Amino acid sequence: MDDNVENYINFLSDDCLICIFNKLESESDRNAFGLTCKNWFKVRNIARKSIIFHCSFNPKVYKEHANCLSKLLARSPYLNLVSLAGLTELPDAALNQLRISGASLQSLSFYCCSDQGIAAIFRNCPNISTIIIAYCRGLSGVGFRGCPGTLSHLEAESCMLSPDGLLDVVSGGGLEYLNLYNLKSPTGLDGLDRVGYARSLRFLNVRMCRYLTDDSVTAIASGCPLIEEWSLAVCHGVRLPGWSAIGLLCNKLRILHVNRCRNICDQGLQALGDGCVCLQVLHIHGCGKITNNGLASFSIARPNVKQRADEVMCIGPSIEDLFRLQ
């Protein structure tokens, strides 16, 4: 390289280098940028907006990922997005490292957390908007108490949330998307009526919540007037009073999933058809108590509602784009 060119490069300010880095589109180019020299490596870390740890079944690689987490977080103080889903044995203490990114962190994904870990996130990251967790059997939900109003997207698949914990989950008031797929109950009783306090909720997935009762369905239908899509697939505890409440109260509901619900019958389907004035799509199959005549009557009464037999696991707008490397 010409000495004059090299001297000019050495005198480029960090702001100028960050501007150049942000113009790079491929990850390979960004990695090459950081290998140029120590200063450019520092700039690359400062400009980094996301860190994703992918799952590895190699114990050596897994250990290396766990060991370098603190160093990576310390070097990257302006992260918007962190996915720790590849670290399935992450201790709560590791989540305290997120304070380095603090107010800039908006999206976080990880497995197996406790209430203490969740509380640490909210202490350190006041602008967090998206949290994805799964299989947290040691999480009751009380760690969400006082969560910020910025929290709008929450996925908590196969977690063990208590009724009081569910109330804390919605305490921030900003939730628009809530996925409680396969929610576990520590008492064996239904506590999902607390979701009815999420007044801003637009997308709700309670698929395979087998403890769900008509009372909770009614509370949610009454308390969440903005709900647009609702998955009740494989919710066997919902009967005619629950379906009637949805038909009567869910005036903005566009998409409803009732796949493999054992206790939706012709009368329940009619209640949905008589109400739900904005309904556009009904996912329905495997409902043994619904007759061919019941389906035909619904189709005649609501010809503009598209009936689909496919069973959808994820509902609402895709939030996977939030966890693509920036």
mmCIF file of C-alpha atoms in Angstrom:
data_model
loop_
_atom_site.group_PDB
_atom_site.id
_atom_site.type_symbol
_atom_site.label_atom_id
_atom_site.label_comp_id
_atom_site.label_asym_id
_atom_site.label_seq_id
_atom_site.Cartn_x
_atom_site.Cartn_y
_atom_site.Cartn_z
ATOM 1 C CA MET A 1 0.000 0.000 0.000
ATOM 2 C CA ASP A 2 1.208 3.513 -0.842
ATOM 3 C CA ASP A 3 2.588 5.240 2.292
ATOM 4 C CA ASN A 4 0.461 8.357 1.677
ATOM 5 C CA VAL A 5 -2.739 6.283 1.437
ATOM 6 C CA GLU A 6 -1.834 4.390 4.605
ATOM 7 C CA ASN A 7 -1.241 7.654 6.460
ATOM 8 C CA TYR A 8 -4.610 9.005 5.359
ATOM 9 C CA ILE A 9 -6.322 5.822 6.597
ATOM 10 C CA ASN A 10 -4.584 6.096 9.955
ATOM 11 C CA PHE A 11 -5.943 9.618 10.432
ATOM 12 C CA LEU A 12 -9.581 8.695 9.709
ATOM 13 C CA SER A 13 -11.742 9.480 12.726
ATOM 14 C CA ASP A 14 -13.755 6.779 14.463
ATOM 15 C CA ASP A 15 -16.975 8.471 13.310
ATOM 16 C CA CYS A 16 -15.788 8.248 9.719
ATOM 17 C CA LEU A 17 -14.804 4.597 10.132
ATOM 18 C CA ILE A 18 -18.186 3.768 11.694
ATOM 19 C CA CYS A 19 -19.880 5.420 8.729
ATOM 20 C CA ILE A 20 -17.801 3.251 6.363
ATOM 21 C CA PHE A 21 -18.516 0.118 8.395
ATOM 22 C CA ASN A 22 -22.257 0.734 8.308
ATOM 23 C CA LYS A 23 -22.129 0.830 4.501
ATOM 24 C CA LEU A 24 -20.792 -2.736 4.369
ATOM 25 C CA GLU A 25 -23.592 -5.163 3.550
ATOM 26 C CA SER A 26 -22.065 -8.637 3.914
ATOM 27 C CA GLU A 27 -20.925 -10.199 7.172
ATOM 28 C CA SER A 28 -17.663 -11.336 5.550
ATOM 29 C CA ASP A 29 -16.818 -7.726 4.638
ATOM 30 C CA ARG A 30 -17.582 -6.606 8.185
ATOM 31 C CA ASN A 31 -15.366 -9.316 9.628
ATOM 32 C CA ALA A 32 -12.564 -8.360 7.229
ATOM 33 C CA PHE A 33 -12.947 -4.735 8.312
ATOM 34 C CA GLY A 34 -12.281 -5.717 11.924
ATOM 35 C CA LEU A 35 -9.143 -7.655 10.997
ATOM 36 C CA THR A 36 -7.413 -4.669 9.405
ATOM 37 C CA CYS A 37 -5.843 -3.333 12.614
ATOM 38 C CA LYS A 38 -6.557 -2.924 16.327
ATOM 39 C CA ASN A 39 -8.291 0.421 15.878
ATOM 40 C CA TRP A 40 -10.564 -0.909 13.141
ATOM 41 C CA PHE A 41 -11.322 -3.942 15.321
ATOM 42 C CA LYS A 42 -12.364 -1.577 18.106
ATOM 43 C CA VAL A 43 -14.551 0.399 15.692
ATOM 44 C CA ARG A 44 -16.169 -2.788 14.416
ATOM 45 C CA ASN A 45 -17.168 -3.738 17.969
ATOM 46 C CA ILE A 46 -18.479 -0.246 18.737
ATOM 47 C CA ALA A 47 -20.563 -0.292 15.542
ATOM 48 C CA ARG A 48 -21.875 -3.814 16.160
ATOM 49 C CA LYS A 49 -25.652 -3.775 16.640
ATOM 50 C CA SER A 50 -26.317 -7.470 17.201
ATOM 51 C CA ILE A 51 -24.835 -10.641 18.665
ATOM 52 C CA ILE A 52 -26.290 -14.074 17.963
ATOM 53 C CA PHE A 53 -25.106 -17.303 19.573
ATOM 54 C CA HIS A 54 -26.302 -20.216 17.477
ATOM 55 C CA CYS A 55 -26.926 -23.599 19.043
ATOM 56 C CA SER A 56 -23.998 -26.031 18.940
ATOM 57 C CA PHE A 57 -24.023 -29.688 19.909
ATOM 58 C CA ASN A 58 -20.239 -29.666 20.153
ATOM 59 C CA PRO A 59 -19.374 -29.310 23.887
ATOM 60 C CA LYS A 60 -16.082 -27.599 23.055
ATOM 61 C CA VAL A 61 -17.729 -24.964 20.868
ATOM 62 C CA TYR A 62 -20.505 -24.490 23.431
ATOM 63 C CA LYS A 63 -17.931 -23.880 26.194
ATOM 64 C CA GLU A 64 -16.045 -21.400 24.012
ATOM 65 C CA HIS A 65 -19.280 -19.483 23.353
ATOM 66 C CA ALA A 66 -20.076 -19.334 27.067
ATOM 67 C CA ASN A 67 -16.546 -18.182 27.954
ATOM 68 C CA CYS A 68 -16.441 -15.365 25.403
ATOM 69 C CA LEU A 69 -19.900 -13.931 26.176
ATOM 70 C CA SER A 70 -18.741 -11.398 28.769
ATOM 71 C CA LYS A 71 -15.860 -10.213 26.583
ATOM 72 C CA LEU A 72 -18.108 -9.754 23.537
ATOM 73 C CA LEU A 73 -20.703 -7.809 25.497
ATOM 74 C CA ALA A 74 -18.009 -5.601 27.030
ATOM 75 C CA ARG A 75 -16.560 -4.786 23.606
ATOM 76 C CA SER A 76 -19.954 -3.982 22.051
ATOM 77 C CA PRO A 77 -21.622 -1.254 24.121
ATOM 78 C CA TYR A 78 -24.351 -0.256 21.627
ATOM 79 C CA LEU A 79 -26.140 -3.523 20.889
ATOM 80 C CA ASN A 80 -29.771 -3.387 19.786
ATOM 81 C CA LEU A 81 -30.268 -7.139 19.547
ATOM 82 C CA VAL A 82 -28.854 -10.110 21.462
ATOM 83 C CA SER A 83 -29.781 -13.762 20.933
ATOM 84 C CA LEU A 84 -28.415 -16.161 23.538
ATOM 85 C CA ALA A 85 -30.694 -19.021 22.462
ATOM 86 C CA GLY A 86 -27.650 -21.170 21.735
ATOM 87 C CA LEU A 87 -26.610 -21.023 25.404
ATOM 88 C CA THR A 88 -29.130 -23.251 27.147
ATOM 89 C CA GLU A 89 -27.410 -23.206 30.556
ATOM 90 C CA LEU A 90 -26.959 -19.487 30.919
ATOM 91 C CA PRO A 91 -26.700 -18.358 34.576
ATOM 92 C CA ASP A 92 -28.659 -15.311 35.714
ATOM 93 C CA ALA A 93 -25.402 -13.540 36.514
ATOM 94 C CA ALA A 94 -24.556 -13.476 32.817
ATOM 95 C CA LEU A 95 -27.632 -11.342 32.140
ATOM 96 C CA ASN A 96 -26.170 -8.595 34.312
ATOM 97 C CA GLN A 97 -23.590 -8.100 31.554
ATOM 98 C CA LEU A 98 -26.386 -6.654 29.402
ATOM 99 C CA ARG A 99 -26.128 -3.456 31.430
ATOM 100 C CA ILE A 100 -23.200 -2.550 29.160
ATOM 101 C CA SER A 101 -25.608 -2.007 26.258
ATOM 102 C CA GLY A 102 -28.207 -0.586 28.628
ATOM 103 C CA ALA A 103 -30.652 1.768 26.979
ATOM 104 C CA SER A 104 -29.730 0.716 23.431
ATOM 105 C CA LEU A 105 -30.805 -2.942 23.805
ATOM 106 C CA GLN A 106 -34.265 -3.585 22.345
ATOM 107 C CA SER A 107 -34.492 -7.309 21.490
ATOM 108 C CA LEU A 108 -33.362 -10.312 23.525
ATOM 109 C CA SER A 109 -33.748 -14.064 23.060
ATOM 110 C CA PHE A 110 -32.610 -16.772 25.492
ATOM 111 C CA TYR A 111 -33.621 -20.028 27.206
ATOM 112 C CA CYS A 112 -33.986 -21.225 30.771
ATOM 113 C CA CYS A 113 -34.177 -18.091 32.875
ATOM 114 C CA SER A 114 -35.463 -17.353 36.389
ATOM 115 C CA ASP A 115 -37.344 -14.378 37.789
ATOM 116 C CA GLN A 116 -34.081 -12.893 39.050
ATOM 117 C CA GLY A 117 -32.646 -12.957 35.536
ATOM 118 C CA ILE A 118 -35.750 -11.313 34.059
ATOM 119 C CA ALA A 119 -35.685 -8.609 36.745
ATOM 120 C CA ALA A 120 -32.001 -7.935 35.936
ATOM 121 C CA ILE A 121 -32.921 -7.354 32.291
ATOM 122 C CA PHE A 122 -35.470 -4.692 33.167
ATOM 123 C CA ARG A 123 -33.113 -3.025 35.642
ATOM 124 C CA ASN A 124 -30.376 -2.744 33.042
ATOM 125 C CA CYS A 125 -32.325 -2.357 29.779
ATOM 126 C CA PRO A 126 -35.166 0.169 30.242
ATOM 127 C CA ASN A 127 -36.022 0.318 26.525
ATOM 128 C CA ILE A 128 -36.354 -3.404 25.869
ATOM 129 C CA SER A 129 -39.227 -4.096 23.453
ATOM 130 C CA THR A 130 -38.916 -7.799 22.526
ATOM 131 C CA ILE A 131 -38.148 -10.801 24.731
ATOM 132 C CA ILE A 132 -38.190 -14.423 23.576
ATOM 133 C CA ILE A 133 -37.806 -17.107 26.240
ATOM 134 C CA ALA A 134 -38.663 -20.810 26.360
ATOM 135 C CA TYR A 135 -38.709 -23.779 28.719
ATOM 136 C CA CYS A 136 -38.204 -21.667 31.832
ATOM 137 C CA ARG A 137 -39.612 -23.985 34.480
ATOM 138 C CA GLY A 138 -38.060 -21.904 37.273
ATOM 139 C CA LEU A 139 -39.839 -18.749 36.113
ATOM 140 C CA SER A 140 -43.077 -17.791 37.872
ATOM 141 C CA GLY A 141 -43.389 -14.411 36.143
ATOM 142 C CA VAL A 142 -42.908 -12.136 39.157
ATOM 143 C CA GLY A 143 -39.645 -10.949 37.601
ATOM 144 C CA PHE A 144 -41.778 -9.031 35.094
ATOM 145 C CA ARG A 145 -43.263 -6.876 37.866
ATOM 146 C CA GLY A 146 -42.849 -3.241 36.909
ATOM 147 C CA CYS A 147 -41.642 -4.084 33.408
ATOM 148 C CA PRO A 148 -41.348 -1.025 31.133
ATOM 149 C CA GLY A 149 -44.155 0.054 28.834
ATOM 150 C CA THR A 150 -41.753 -0.404 25.916
ATOM 151 C CA LEU A 151 -42.131 -4.197 26.193
ATOM 152 C CA SER A 152 -44.490 -4.941 23.295
ATOM 153 C CA HIS A 153 -43.500 -8.473 22.152
ATOM 154 C CA LEU A 154 -43.158 -11.457 24.489
ATOM 155 C CA GLU A 155 -42.780 -15.134 23.646
ATOM 156 C CA ALA A 156 -42.771 -17.497 26.618
ATOM 157 C CA GLU A 157 -43.205 -20.975 25.169
ATOM 158 C CA SER A 158 -43.518 -23.933 27.546
ATOM 159 C CA CYS A 159 -42.818 -21.796 30.612
ATOM 160 C CA MET A 160 -44.203 -22.315 34.121
ATOM 161 C CA LEU A 161 -45.996 -19.031 34.918
ATOM 162 C CA SER A 162 -48.173 -18.586 37.991
ATOM 163 C CA PRO A 163 -51.466 -16.608 37.939
ATOM 164 C CA ASP A 164 -49.840 -13.728 39.847
ATOM 165 C CA GLY A 165 -46.849 -13.955 37.524
ATOM 166 C CA LEU A 166 -49.121 -13.587 34.496
ATOM 167 C CA LEU A 167 -50.487 -10.396 36.026
ATOM 168 C CA ASP A 168 -46.928 -9.118 36.353
ATOM 169 C CA VAL A 169 -46.218 -10.081 32.724
ATOM 170 C CA VAL A 170 -48.882 -7.649 31.500
ATOM 171 C CA SER A 171 -48.145 -4.984 34.141
ATOM 172 C CA GLY A 172 -46.191 -2.724 31.761
ATOM 173 C CA GLY A 173 -49.292 -2.034 29.693
ATOM 174 C CA GLY A 174 -47.520 -2.076 26.320
ATOM 175 C CA LEU A 175 -47.863 -5.715 25.242
ATOM 176 C CA GLU A 176 -49.212 -6.137 21.720
ATOM 177 C CA TYR A 177 -47.941 -9.650 20.985
ATOM 178 C CA LEU A 178 -48.055 -12.471 23.542
ATOM 179 C CA ASN A 179 -47.157 -16.099 22.863
ATOM 180 C CA LEU A 180 -47.933 -18.481 25.747
ATOM 181 C CA TYR A 181 -47.849 -21.658 23.673
ATOM 182 C CA ASN A 182 -48.025 -24.779 25.864
ATOM 183 C CA LEU A 183 -48.082 -22.757 29.089
ATOM 184 C CA LYS A 184 -47.509 -24.893 32.171
ATOM 185 C CA SER A 185 -49.491 -24.386 35.362
ATOM 186 C CA PRO A 186 -47.730 -24.867 38.707
ATOM 187 C CA THR A 187 -51.110 -25.444 40.393
ATOM 188 C CA GLY A 188 -52.896 -27.329 37.627
ATOM 189 C CA LEU A 189 -55.469 -24.540 37.552
ATOM 190 C CA ASP A 190 -56.329 -21.887 34.989
ATOM 191 C CA GLY A 191 -54.934 -18.405 35.621
ATOM 192 C CA LEU A 192 -55.047 -16.990 32.114
ATOM 193 C CA ASP A 193 -57.829 -14.544 32.973
ATOM 194 C CA ARG A 194 -54.979 -12.165 33.985
ATOM 195 C CA VAL A 195 -54.139 -11.755 30.304
ATOM 196 C CA GLY A 196 -57.377 -9.763 30.106
ATOM 197 C CA TYR A 197 -55.523 -6.810 31.664
ATOM 198 C CA ALA A 198 -53.379 -6.447 28.524
ATOM 199 C CA ARG A 199 -55.532 -3.733 26.972
ATOM 200 C CA SER A 200 -53.162 -3.134 24.028
ATOM 201 C CA LEU A 201 -52.931 -6.808 23.036
ATOM 202 C CA ARG A 202 -53.417 -7.530 19.320
ATOM 203 C CA PHE A 203 -51.958 -11.031 18.879
ATOM 204 C CA LEU A 204 -52.417 -13.867 21.380
ATOM 205 C CA ASN A 205 -51.214 -17.461 21.081
ATOM 206 C CA VAL A 206 -52.476 -19.799 23.810
ATOM 207 C CA ARG A 207 -52.200 -22.938 21.695
ATOM 208 C CA MET A 208 -52.127 -26.130 23.796
ATOM 209 C CA CYS A 209 -52.995 -24.287 27.014
ATOM 210 C CA ARG A 210 -55.062 -27.198 28.259
ATOM 211 C CA TYR A 211 -56.024 -25.516 31.537
ATOM 212 C CA LEU A 212 -57.753 -22.625 29.761
ATOM 213 C CA THR A 213 -61.422 -22.263 30.782
ATOM 214 C CA ASP A 214 -64.450 -20.362 29.534
ATOM 215 C CA ASP A 215 -64.064 -17.830 32.352
ATOM 216 C CA SER A 216 -60.573 -16.872 31.199
ATOM 217 C CA VAL A 217 -61.634 -16.728 27.547
ATOM 218 C CA THR A 218 -64.436 -14.367 28.525
ATOM 219 C CA ALA A 219 -62.076 -12.202 30.592
ATOM 220 C CA ILE A 220 -59.614 -11.959 27.684
ATOM 221 C CA ALA A 221 -62.332 -11.262 25.106
ATOM 222 C CA SER A 222 -63.729 -8.526 27.348
ATOM 223 C CA GLY A 223 -60.422 -7.000 28.440
ATOM 224 C CA CYS A 224 -58.544 -7.048 25.107
ATOM 225 C CA PRO A 225 -60.735 -5.111 22.644
ATOM 226 C CA LEU A 226 -57.942 -4.689 20.068
ATOM 227 C CA ILE A 227 -57.195 -8.381 19.546
ATOM 228 C CA GLU A 228 -56.798 -9.218 15.841
ATOM 229 C CA GLU A 229 -55.493 -12.793 15.850
ATOM 230 C CA TRP A 230 -56.038 -15.463 18.473
ATOM 231 C CA SER A 231 -54.884 -19.065 18.488
ATOM 232 C CA LEU A 232 -56.947 -21.388 20.677
ATOM 233 C CA ALA A 233 -55.815 -24.550 18.910
ATOM 234 C CA VAL A 234 -55.898 -27.679 21.096
ATOM 235 C CA CYS A 235 -57.566 -25.777 23.949
ATOM 236 C CA HIS A 236 -60.007 -28.469 25.029
ATOM 237 C CA GLY A 237 -61.359 -26.531 28.001
ATOM 238 C CA VAL A 238 -63.128 -23.929 25.870
ATOM 239 C CA ARG A 239 -66.822 -24.700 25.479
ATOM 240 C CA LEU A 240 -69.945 -22.905 24.271
ATOM 241 C CA PRO A 241 -69.772 -19.991 26.803
ATOM 242 C CA GLY A 242 -66.203 -19.234 25.674
ATOM 243 C CA TRP A 243 -66.995 -19.312 21.957
ATOM 244 C CA SER A 244 -70.077 -17.181 22.566
ATOM 245 C CA ALA A 245 -67.979 -14.589 24.420
ATOM 246 C CA ILE A 246 -65.531 -14.401 21.517
ATOM 247 C CA GLY A 247 -68.364 -13.918 19.047
ATOM 248 C CA LEU A 248 -69.968 -11.229 21.143
ATOM 249 C CA LEU A 249 -66.909 -9.266 22.275
ATOM 250 C CA CYS A 250 -64.080 -9.690 19.732
ATOM 251 C CA ASN A 251 -65.202 -7.104 17.198
ATOM 252 C CA LYS A 252 -61.734 -6.598 15.688
ATOM 253 C CA LEU A 253 -60.761 -10.260 15.439
ATOM 254 C CA ARG A 254 -59.572 -11.072 11.893
ATOM 255 C CA ILE A 255 -57.945 -14.516 12.297
ATOM 256 C CA LEU A 256 -59.010 -17.292 14.664
ATOM 257 C CA HIS A 257 -57.416 -20.727 15.178
ATOM 258 C CA VAL A 258 -59.609 -23.499 16.620
ATOM 259 C CA ASN A 259 -57.785 -26.561 15.233
ATOM 260 C CA ARG A 260 -58.358 -29.792 17.174
ATOM 261 C CA CYS A 261 -60.512 -28.179 19.858
ATOM 262 C CA ARG A 262 -62.590 -31.035 21.239
ATOM 263 C CA ASN A 263 -65.362 -28.890 22.649
ATOM 264 C CA ILE A 264 -66.307 -26.537 19.877
ATOM 265 C CA CYS A 265 -69.657 -27.670 18.492
ATOM 266 C CA ASP A 266 -72.116 -26.439 15.866
ATOM 267 C CA GLN A 267 -73.623 -23.968 18.352
ATOM 268 C CA GLY A 268 -70.177 -22.573 19.205
ATOM 269 C CA LEU A 269 -69.349 -22.181 15.523
ATOM 270 C CA GLN A 270 -72.673 -20.419 14.981
ATOM 271 C CA ALA A 271 -71.886 -18.033 17.856
ATOM 272 C CA LEU A 272 -68.629 -17.129 16.121
ATOM 273 C CA GLY A 273 -70.465 -16.627 12.833
ATOM 274 C CA ASP A 274 -73.145 -14.463 14.417
ATOM 275 C CA GLY A 275 -70.448 -12.187 15.897
ATOM 276 C CA CYS A 276 -66.791 -11.525 15.030
ATOM 277 C CA VAL A 277 -67.830 -9.011 12.373
ATOM 278 C CA CYS A 278 -64.248 -8.538 11.093
ATOM 279 C CA LEU A 279 -63.370 -12.240 10.871
ATOM 280 C CA GLN A 280 -61.517 -13.059 7.642
ATOM 281 C CA VAL A 281 -59.783 -16.418 8.283
ATOM 282 C CA LEU A 282 -60.835 -19.400 10.402
ATOM 283 C CA HIS A 283 -58.283 -22.203 10.876
ATOM 284 C CA ILE A 284 -60.434 -25.231 11.612
ATOM 285 C CA HIS A 285 -59.924 -28.988 11.371
ATOM 286 C CA GLY A 286 -60.046 -31.991 13.665
ATOM 287 C CA CYS A 287 -63.003 -30.616 15.648
ATOM 288 C CA GLY A 288 -65.002 -33.780 16.257
ATOM 289 C CA LYS A 289 -68.176 -32.107 17.560
ATOM 290 C CA ILE A 290 -68.658 -29.963 14.460
ATOM 291 C CA THR A 291 -70.846 -31.630 11.830
ATOM 292 C CA ASN A 292 -70.829 -31.148 8.090
ATOM 293 C CA ASN A 293 -74.164 -29.350 8.437
ATOM 294 C CA GLY A 294 -72.631 -27.003 11.007
ATOM 295 C CA LEU A 295 -69.776 -26.127 8.659
ATOM 296 C CA ALA A 296 -72.179 -25.664 5.758
ATOM 297 C CA SER A 297 -74.373 -23.318 7.791
ATOM 298 C CA PHE A 298 -71.333 -21.250 8.795
ATOM 299 C CA SER A 299 -70.185 -21.043 5.179
ATOM 300 C CA ILE A 300 -73.613 -19.813 4.073
ATOM 301 C CA ALA A 301 -73.840 -17.235 6.879
ATOM 302 C CA ARG A 302 -70.240 -16.025 6.459
ATOM 303 C CA PRO A 303 -69.214 -16.657 2.825
ATOM 304 C CA ASN A 304 -66.337 -14.150 3.018
ATOM 305 C CA VAL A 305 -64.578 -15.991 5.855
ATOM 306 C CA LYS A 306 -61.858 -18.238 4.456
ATOM 307 C CA GLN A 307 -61.754 -21.657 6.129
ATOM 308 C CA ARG A 308 -58.305 -23.240 6.300
ATOM 309 C CA ALA A 309 -57.361 -26.735 7.440
ATOM 310 C CA ASP A 310 -53.663 -26.019 8.045
ATOM 311 C CA GLU A 311 -52.407 -25.756 11.587
ATOM 312 C CA VAL A 312 -50.161 -22.767 12.236
ATOM 313 C CA MET A 313 -47.658 -22.796 15.091
ATOM 314 C CA CYS A 314 -46.651 -19.125 14.947
ATOM 315 C CA ILE A 315 -49.162 -16.334 14.540
ATOM 316 C CA GLY A 316 -49.123 -12.609 13.938
ATOM 317 C CA PRO A 317 -46.364 -10.653 12.224
ATOM 318 C CA SER A 318 -43.042 -12.459 12.020
ATOM 319 C CA ILE A 319 -40.570 -11.278 14.640
ATOM 320 C CA GLU A 320 -37.801 -13.602 13.464
ATOM 321 C CA ASP A 321 -36.435 -10.719 11.389
ATOM 322 C CA LEU A 322 -35.469 -9.096 14.673
ATOM 323 C CA PHE A 323 -32.948 -11.877 15.210
ATOM 324 C CA ARG A 324 -31.101 -11.748 11.937
ATOM 325 C CA LEU A 325 -27.538 -10.529 12.135
ATOM 326 C CA GLN A 326 -27.366 -6.826 11.375
#
